Tab-separated table of C-alpha atoms (C1' of nucleotides) in Angstrom:
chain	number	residue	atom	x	y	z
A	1	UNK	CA	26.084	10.214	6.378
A	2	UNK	CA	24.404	12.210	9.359
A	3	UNK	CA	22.323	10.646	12.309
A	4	UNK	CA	19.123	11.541	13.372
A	5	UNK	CA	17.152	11.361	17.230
A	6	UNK	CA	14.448	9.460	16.618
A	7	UNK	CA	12.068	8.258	18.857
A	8	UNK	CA	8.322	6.602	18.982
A	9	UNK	CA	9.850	4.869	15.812
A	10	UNK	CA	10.426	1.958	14.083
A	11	UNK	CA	12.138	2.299	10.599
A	12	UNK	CA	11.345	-1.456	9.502
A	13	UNK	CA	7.872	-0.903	10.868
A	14	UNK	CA	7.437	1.388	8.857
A	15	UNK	CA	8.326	0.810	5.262
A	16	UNK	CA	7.448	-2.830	5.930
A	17	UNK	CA	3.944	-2.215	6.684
A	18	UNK	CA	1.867	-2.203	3.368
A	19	UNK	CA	1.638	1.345	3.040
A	20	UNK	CA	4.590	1.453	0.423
A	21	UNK	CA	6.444	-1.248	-2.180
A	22	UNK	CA	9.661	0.165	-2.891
A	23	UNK	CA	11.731	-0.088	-0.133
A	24	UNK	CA	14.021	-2.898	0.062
A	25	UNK	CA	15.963	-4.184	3.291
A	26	UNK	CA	20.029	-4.996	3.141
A	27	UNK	CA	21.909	-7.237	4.342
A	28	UNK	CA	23.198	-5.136	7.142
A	29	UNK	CA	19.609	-4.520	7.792
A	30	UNK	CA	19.373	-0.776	6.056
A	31	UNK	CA	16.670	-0.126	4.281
A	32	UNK	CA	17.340	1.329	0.616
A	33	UNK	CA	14.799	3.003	-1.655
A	34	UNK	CA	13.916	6.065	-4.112
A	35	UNK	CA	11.114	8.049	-3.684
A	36	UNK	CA	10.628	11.821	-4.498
A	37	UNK	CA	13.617	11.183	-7.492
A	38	UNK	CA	15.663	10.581	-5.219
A	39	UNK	CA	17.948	7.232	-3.896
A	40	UNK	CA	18.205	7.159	-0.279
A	41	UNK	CA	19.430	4.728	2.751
A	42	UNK	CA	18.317	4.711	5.972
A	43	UNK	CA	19.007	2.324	8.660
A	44	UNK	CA	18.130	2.585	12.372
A	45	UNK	CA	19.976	1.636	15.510
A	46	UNK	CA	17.823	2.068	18.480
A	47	UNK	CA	17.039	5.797	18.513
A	48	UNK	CA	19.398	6.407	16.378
A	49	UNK	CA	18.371	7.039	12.599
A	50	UNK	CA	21.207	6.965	10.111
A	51	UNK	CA	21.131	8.507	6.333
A	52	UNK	CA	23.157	8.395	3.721
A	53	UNK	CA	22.387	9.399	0.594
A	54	UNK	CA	21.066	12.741	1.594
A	55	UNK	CA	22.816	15.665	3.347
A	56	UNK	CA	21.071	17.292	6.561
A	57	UNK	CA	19.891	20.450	4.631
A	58	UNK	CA	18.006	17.618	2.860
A	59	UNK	CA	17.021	15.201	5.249
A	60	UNK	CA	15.207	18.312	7.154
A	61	UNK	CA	13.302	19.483	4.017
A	62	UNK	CA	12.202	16.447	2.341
A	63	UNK	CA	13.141	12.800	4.406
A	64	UNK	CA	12.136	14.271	7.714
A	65	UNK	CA	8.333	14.852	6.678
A	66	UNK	CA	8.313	12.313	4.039
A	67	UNK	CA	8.887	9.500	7.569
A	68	UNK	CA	6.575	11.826	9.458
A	69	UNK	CA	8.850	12.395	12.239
A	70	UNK	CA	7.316	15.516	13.223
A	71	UNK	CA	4.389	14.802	14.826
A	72	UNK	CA	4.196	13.591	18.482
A	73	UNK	CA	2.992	9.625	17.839
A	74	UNK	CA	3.560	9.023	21.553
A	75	UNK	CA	0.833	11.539	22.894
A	76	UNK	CA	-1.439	10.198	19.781
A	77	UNK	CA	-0.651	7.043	20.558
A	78	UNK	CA	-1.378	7.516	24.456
A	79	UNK	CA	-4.881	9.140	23.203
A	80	UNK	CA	-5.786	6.656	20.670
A	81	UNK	CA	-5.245	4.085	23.708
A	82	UNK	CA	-8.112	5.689	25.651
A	83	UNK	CA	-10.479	4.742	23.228
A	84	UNK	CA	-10.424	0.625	23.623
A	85	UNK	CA	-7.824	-1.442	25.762
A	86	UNK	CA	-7.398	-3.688	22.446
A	87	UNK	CA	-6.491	-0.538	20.410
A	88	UNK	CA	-4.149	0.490	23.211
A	89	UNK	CA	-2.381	-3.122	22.482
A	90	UNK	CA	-2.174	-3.018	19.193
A	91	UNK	CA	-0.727	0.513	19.133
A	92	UNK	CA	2.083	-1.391	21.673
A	93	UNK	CA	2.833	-3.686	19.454
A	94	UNK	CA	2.611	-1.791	16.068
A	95	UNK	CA	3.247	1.608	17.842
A	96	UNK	CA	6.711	2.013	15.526
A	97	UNK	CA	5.161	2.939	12.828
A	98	UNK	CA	4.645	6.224	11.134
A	99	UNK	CA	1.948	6.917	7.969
A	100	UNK	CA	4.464	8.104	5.646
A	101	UNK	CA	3.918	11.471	3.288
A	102	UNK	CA	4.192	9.632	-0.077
A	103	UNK	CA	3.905	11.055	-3.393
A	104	UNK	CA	0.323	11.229	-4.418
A	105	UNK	CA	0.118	9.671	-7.634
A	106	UNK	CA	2.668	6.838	-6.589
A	107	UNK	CA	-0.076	6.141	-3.516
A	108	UNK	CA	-2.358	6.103	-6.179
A	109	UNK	CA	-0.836	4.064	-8.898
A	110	UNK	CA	0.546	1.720	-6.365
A	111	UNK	CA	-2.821	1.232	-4.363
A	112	UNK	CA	-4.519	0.481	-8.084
A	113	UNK	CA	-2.143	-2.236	-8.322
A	114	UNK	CA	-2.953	-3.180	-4.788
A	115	UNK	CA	-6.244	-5.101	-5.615
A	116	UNK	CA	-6.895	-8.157	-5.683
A	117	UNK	CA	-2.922	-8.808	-5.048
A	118	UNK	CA	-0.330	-9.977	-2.910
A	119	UNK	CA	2.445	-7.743	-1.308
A	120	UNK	CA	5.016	-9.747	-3.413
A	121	UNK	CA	3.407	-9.616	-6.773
A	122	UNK	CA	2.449	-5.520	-5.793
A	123	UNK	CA	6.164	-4.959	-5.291
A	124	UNK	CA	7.409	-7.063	-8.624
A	125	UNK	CA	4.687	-4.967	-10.353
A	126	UNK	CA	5.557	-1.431	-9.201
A	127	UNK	CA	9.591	-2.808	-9.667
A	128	UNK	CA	8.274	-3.502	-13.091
A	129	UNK	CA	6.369	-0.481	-13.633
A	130	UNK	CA	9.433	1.807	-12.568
A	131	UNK	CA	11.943	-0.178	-14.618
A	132	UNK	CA	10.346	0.424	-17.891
A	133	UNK	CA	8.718	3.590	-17.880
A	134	UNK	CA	10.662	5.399	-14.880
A	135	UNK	CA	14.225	7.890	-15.111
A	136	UNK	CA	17.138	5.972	-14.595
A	137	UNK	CA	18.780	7.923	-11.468
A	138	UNK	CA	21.561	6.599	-10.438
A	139	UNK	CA	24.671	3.681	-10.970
A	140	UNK	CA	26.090	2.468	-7.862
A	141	UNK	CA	27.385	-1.076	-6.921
A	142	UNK	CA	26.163	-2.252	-10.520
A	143	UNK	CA	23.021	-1.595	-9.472
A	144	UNK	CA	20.260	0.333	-11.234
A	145	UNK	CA	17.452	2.653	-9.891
A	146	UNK	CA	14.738	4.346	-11.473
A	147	UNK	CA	12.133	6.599	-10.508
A	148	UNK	CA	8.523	5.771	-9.984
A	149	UNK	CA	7.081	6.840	-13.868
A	150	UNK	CA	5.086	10.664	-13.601
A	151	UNK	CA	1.447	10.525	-14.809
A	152	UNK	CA	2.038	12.287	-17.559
A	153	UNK	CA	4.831	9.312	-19.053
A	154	UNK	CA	1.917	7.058	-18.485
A	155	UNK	CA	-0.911	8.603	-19.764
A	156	UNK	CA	1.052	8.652	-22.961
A	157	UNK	CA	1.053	4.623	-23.031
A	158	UNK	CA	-1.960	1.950	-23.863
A	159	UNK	CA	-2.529	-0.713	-22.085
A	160	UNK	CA	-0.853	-2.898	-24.189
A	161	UNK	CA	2.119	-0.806	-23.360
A	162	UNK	CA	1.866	-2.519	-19.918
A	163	UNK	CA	1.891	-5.593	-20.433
A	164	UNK	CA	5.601	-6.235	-19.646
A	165	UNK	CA	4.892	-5.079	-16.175
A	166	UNK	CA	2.272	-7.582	-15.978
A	167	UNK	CA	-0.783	-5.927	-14.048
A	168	UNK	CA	-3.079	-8.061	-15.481
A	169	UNK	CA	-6.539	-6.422	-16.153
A	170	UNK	CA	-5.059	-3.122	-13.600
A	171	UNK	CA	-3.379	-2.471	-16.931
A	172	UNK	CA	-6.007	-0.237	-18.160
A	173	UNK	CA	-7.182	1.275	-14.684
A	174	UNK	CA	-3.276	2.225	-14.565
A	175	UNK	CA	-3.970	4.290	-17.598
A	176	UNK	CA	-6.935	5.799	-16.868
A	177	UNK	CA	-5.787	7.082	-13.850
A	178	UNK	CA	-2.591	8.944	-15.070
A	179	UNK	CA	-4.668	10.603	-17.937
A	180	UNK	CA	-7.384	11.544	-15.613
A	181	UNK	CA	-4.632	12.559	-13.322
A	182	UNK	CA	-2.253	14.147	-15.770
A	183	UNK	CA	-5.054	16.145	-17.899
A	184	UNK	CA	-5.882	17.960	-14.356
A	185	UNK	CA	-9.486	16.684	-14.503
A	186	UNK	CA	-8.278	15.039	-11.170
A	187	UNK	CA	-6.045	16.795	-9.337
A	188	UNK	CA	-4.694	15.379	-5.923
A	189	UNK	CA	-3.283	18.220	-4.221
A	190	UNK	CA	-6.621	19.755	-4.411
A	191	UNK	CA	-8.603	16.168	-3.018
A	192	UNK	CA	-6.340	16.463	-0.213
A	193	UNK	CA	-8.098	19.268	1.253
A	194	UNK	CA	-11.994	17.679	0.358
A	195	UNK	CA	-14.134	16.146	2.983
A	196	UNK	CA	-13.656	12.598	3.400
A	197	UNK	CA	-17.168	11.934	0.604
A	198	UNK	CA	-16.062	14.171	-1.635
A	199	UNK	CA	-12.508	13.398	-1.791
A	200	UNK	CA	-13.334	9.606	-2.200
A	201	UNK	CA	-16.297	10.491	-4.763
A	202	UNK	CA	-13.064	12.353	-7.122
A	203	UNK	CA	-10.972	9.474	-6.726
A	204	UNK	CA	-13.523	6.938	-7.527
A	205	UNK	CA	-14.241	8.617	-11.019
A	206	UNK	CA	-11.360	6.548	-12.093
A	207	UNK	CA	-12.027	3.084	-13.374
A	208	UNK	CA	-10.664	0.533	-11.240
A	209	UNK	CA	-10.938	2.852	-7.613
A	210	UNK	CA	-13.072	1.642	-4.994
A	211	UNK	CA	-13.424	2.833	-1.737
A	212	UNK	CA	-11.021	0.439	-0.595
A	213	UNK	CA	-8.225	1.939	-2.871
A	214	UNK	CA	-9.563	5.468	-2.795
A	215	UNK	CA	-9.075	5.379	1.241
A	216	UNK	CA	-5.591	4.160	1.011
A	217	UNK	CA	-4.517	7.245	-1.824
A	218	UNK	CA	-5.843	9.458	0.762
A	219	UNK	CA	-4.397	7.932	3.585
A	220	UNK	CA	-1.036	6.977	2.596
A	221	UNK	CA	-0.792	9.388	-0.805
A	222	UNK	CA	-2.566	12.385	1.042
A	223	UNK	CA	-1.664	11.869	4.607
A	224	UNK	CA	-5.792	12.160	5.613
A	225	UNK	CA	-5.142	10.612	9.010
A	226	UNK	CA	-8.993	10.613	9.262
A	227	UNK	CA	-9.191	8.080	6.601
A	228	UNK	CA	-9.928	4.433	7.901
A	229	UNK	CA	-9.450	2.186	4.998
A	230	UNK	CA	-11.027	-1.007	5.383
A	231	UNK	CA	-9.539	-4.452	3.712
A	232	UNK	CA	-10.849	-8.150	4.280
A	233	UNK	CA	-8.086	-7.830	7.291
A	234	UNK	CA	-9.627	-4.651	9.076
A	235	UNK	CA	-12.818	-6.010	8.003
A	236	UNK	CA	-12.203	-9.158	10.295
A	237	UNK	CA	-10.341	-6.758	12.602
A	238	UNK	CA	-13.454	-4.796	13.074
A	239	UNK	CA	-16.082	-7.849	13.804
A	240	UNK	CA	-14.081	-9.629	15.893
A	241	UNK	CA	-12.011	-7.344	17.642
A	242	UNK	CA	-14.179	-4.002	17.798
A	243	UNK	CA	-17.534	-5.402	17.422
A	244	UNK	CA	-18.761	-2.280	19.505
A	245	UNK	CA	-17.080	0.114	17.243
A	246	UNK	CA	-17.598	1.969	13.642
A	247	UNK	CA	-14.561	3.437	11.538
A	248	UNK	CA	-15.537	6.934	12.518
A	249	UNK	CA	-15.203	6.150	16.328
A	250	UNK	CA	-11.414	6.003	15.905
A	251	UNK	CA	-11.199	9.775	14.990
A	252	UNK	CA	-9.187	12.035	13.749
A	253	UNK	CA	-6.255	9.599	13.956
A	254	UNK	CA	-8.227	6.713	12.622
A	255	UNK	CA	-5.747	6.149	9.786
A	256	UNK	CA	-3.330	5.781	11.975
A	257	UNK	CA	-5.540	3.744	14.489
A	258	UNK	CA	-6.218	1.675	11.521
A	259	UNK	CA	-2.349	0.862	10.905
A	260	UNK	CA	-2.008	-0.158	14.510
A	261	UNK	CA	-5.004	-2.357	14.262
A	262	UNK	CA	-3.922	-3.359	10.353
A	263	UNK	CA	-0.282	-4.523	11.074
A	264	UNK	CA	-1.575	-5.983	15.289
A	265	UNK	CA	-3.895	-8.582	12.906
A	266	UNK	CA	-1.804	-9.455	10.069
A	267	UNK	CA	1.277	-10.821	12.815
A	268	UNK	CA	-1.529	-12.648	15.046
A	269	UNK	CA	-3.846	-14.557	12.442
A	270	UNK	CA	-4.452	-16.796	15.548
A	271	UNK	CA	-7.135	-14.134	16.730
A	272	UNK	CA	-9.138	-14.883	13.510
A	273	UNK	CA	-9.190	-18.868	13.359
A	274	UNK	CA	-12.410	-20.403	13.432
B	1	DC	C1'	3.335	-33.447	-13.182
B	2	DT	C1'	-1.542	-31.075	-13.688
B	3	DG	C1'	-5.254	-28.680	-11.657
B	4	DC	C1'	-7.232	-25.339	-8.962
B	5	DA	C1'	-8.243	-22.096	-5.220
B	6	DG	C1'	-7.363	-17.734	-3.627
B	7	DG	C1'	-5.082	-13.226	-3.078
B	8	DG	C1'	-4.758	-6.412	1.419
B	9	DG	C1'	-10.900	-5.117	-4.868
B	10	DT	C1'	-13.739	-3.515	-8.623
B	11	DA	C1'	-17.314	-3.280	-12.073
B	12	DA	C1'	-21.008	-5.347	-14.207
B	13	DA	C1'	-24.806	-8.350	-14.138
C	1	DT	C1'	-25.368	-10.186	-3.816
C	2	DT	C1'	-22.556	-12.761	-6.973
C	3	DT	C1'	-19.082	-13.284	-10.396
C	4	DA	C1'	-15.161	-12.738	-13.606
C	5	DC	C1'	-11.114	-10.475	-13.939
C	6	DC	C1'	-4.815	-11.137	-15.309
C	7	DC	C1'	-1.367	-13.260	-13.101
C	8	DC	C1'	1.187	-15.690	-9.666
C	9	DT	C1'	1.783	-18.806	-5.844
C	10	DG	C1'	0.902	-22.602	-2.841
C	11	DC	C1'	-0.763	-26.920	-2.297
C	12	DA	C1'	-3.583	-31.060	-3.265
DNA sequence: CTGCAGGGGTAAA
DNA sequence: TTTACCCCTGCA
């Protein structure tokens, strides 16, 4: 175990957010997960970030970039809080959290499952998902972990396949997407340097992607902080809070504007009654 | 206990 | 623009 100086961050923020499902808080308030293969702890004590599970050769190569704790959030969140004095509270409030560099096709899979859903029944799902069809990693504390399946284990299954994972009808949007995904006729690393249409126009060839769940792959799966995805909660957001104001206004931070503005609404509901 | 609306969307009508 | 969709949960 090593620590880390981190600050303009907020660990629990952050993987409690909606942007990913498989991190899970302990008891002494560490936050455990797997991502990348790998099984990792992290748990945060003021500035103070503390890892175990990885050693520092690792946490700079891989942990480091996958929290996005390179980038100076403070001076983007100063500029983003320019642009509209609510903005500049929500980024107060929310202004702990980081949009994290997640695997692409996890972002993907997981933002499929997304629709339509609850953040309980998307976690049980992915849990599901990884259980059956992912690489057992690790035995520690008689507890199992698994990786999050690769496209190309999926894209060898049928729907049917799914069903103990119990996606419901995302079954077979699951599927398309990892053989679209895993034949290369879609291939993410090169969407993440598209525009914005064109990008979202790849993703949306597979069945089941919107732009709703298109915006979050980029955004969370391909780090395109321009990318403003836009739920029924940032569409209430947007009407009542920033009635002035169109997605593209935010910028080339939007994405992360949006998570301000996302996670601000979701812990006052008040500011949407009536 | 049963019934039903609705959930961080999408595709088809 | 409206509706069903698989499944789960919360609440009459």
């Amino acid at each position: 175990m090593f620590v880390f100086n981190a600050t303009d961050f907020d660990l629990a923020q952050t993987l409690d957010c909606g942007q990913a499902f498989r991190w899970k808080e302990q008891a002494d308030g560490s936050f455990e997960g797997v991502a990348f293969g790998k099984l990792i702890n992290f748990k945060q004590d003021g500035s103070s970030l503390y890892i175990s599970g990885a050693d520092e050769m690792e946490f700079n190569s891989l942990w480091k970039h996958y929290l996005d704790l390179e980038p100076d959030y403070g001076k983007i969140r100063e500029d983003l809080s320019h642009l509209h004095p609510v903005l500049k509270e929500a980024a107060e409030f929310a202004g702990g959290i980081r949009i994290l560099n997640q695997e692409p096709w996890e972002a993907l899979c997981s933002f499929i499952i997304s629709q339509n859903n609850n953040i309980p029944r998307i976690k049980g799902i992915v849990e599901r998902l990884c259980l059956n069809f992912g690489e057992k990693i690790e035995f520690e504390k008689e507890k199992e972990f698994y990786t999050f399946p690769t496209a190309e284990k999926i894209a060898a299954l049928t729907a049917e396949d799914l069903s103990p994972i119990r996606a419901g009808f995302r079954a077979r949007y699951i599927i398309d997407a990892a053989q679209r995904v895993a034949s290369g006729e879609i291939d993410l690393e090169s969407i993440r340097k598209m525009e914005i249409s064109q990008a979202r126009h790849e993703l949306m060839k597979i069945t089941g992607v919107g732009i709703k769940v298109a915006d979050c792959t980029l955004l969370y799966g391909l780090h395109r902080l321009d990318c403003f995805p836009l739920d029924v909660w940032m569409k209430r957001a947007m009407t009542v809070l920033f009635p002035d104001l169109t997605p593209q206004d935010f910028g080339k931070y939007g994405g992360i504007a949006q998570q301000y503005i996302f996670h601000y609404s979701r812990m006052h509901p008040e500011l949407f009654n009536t």
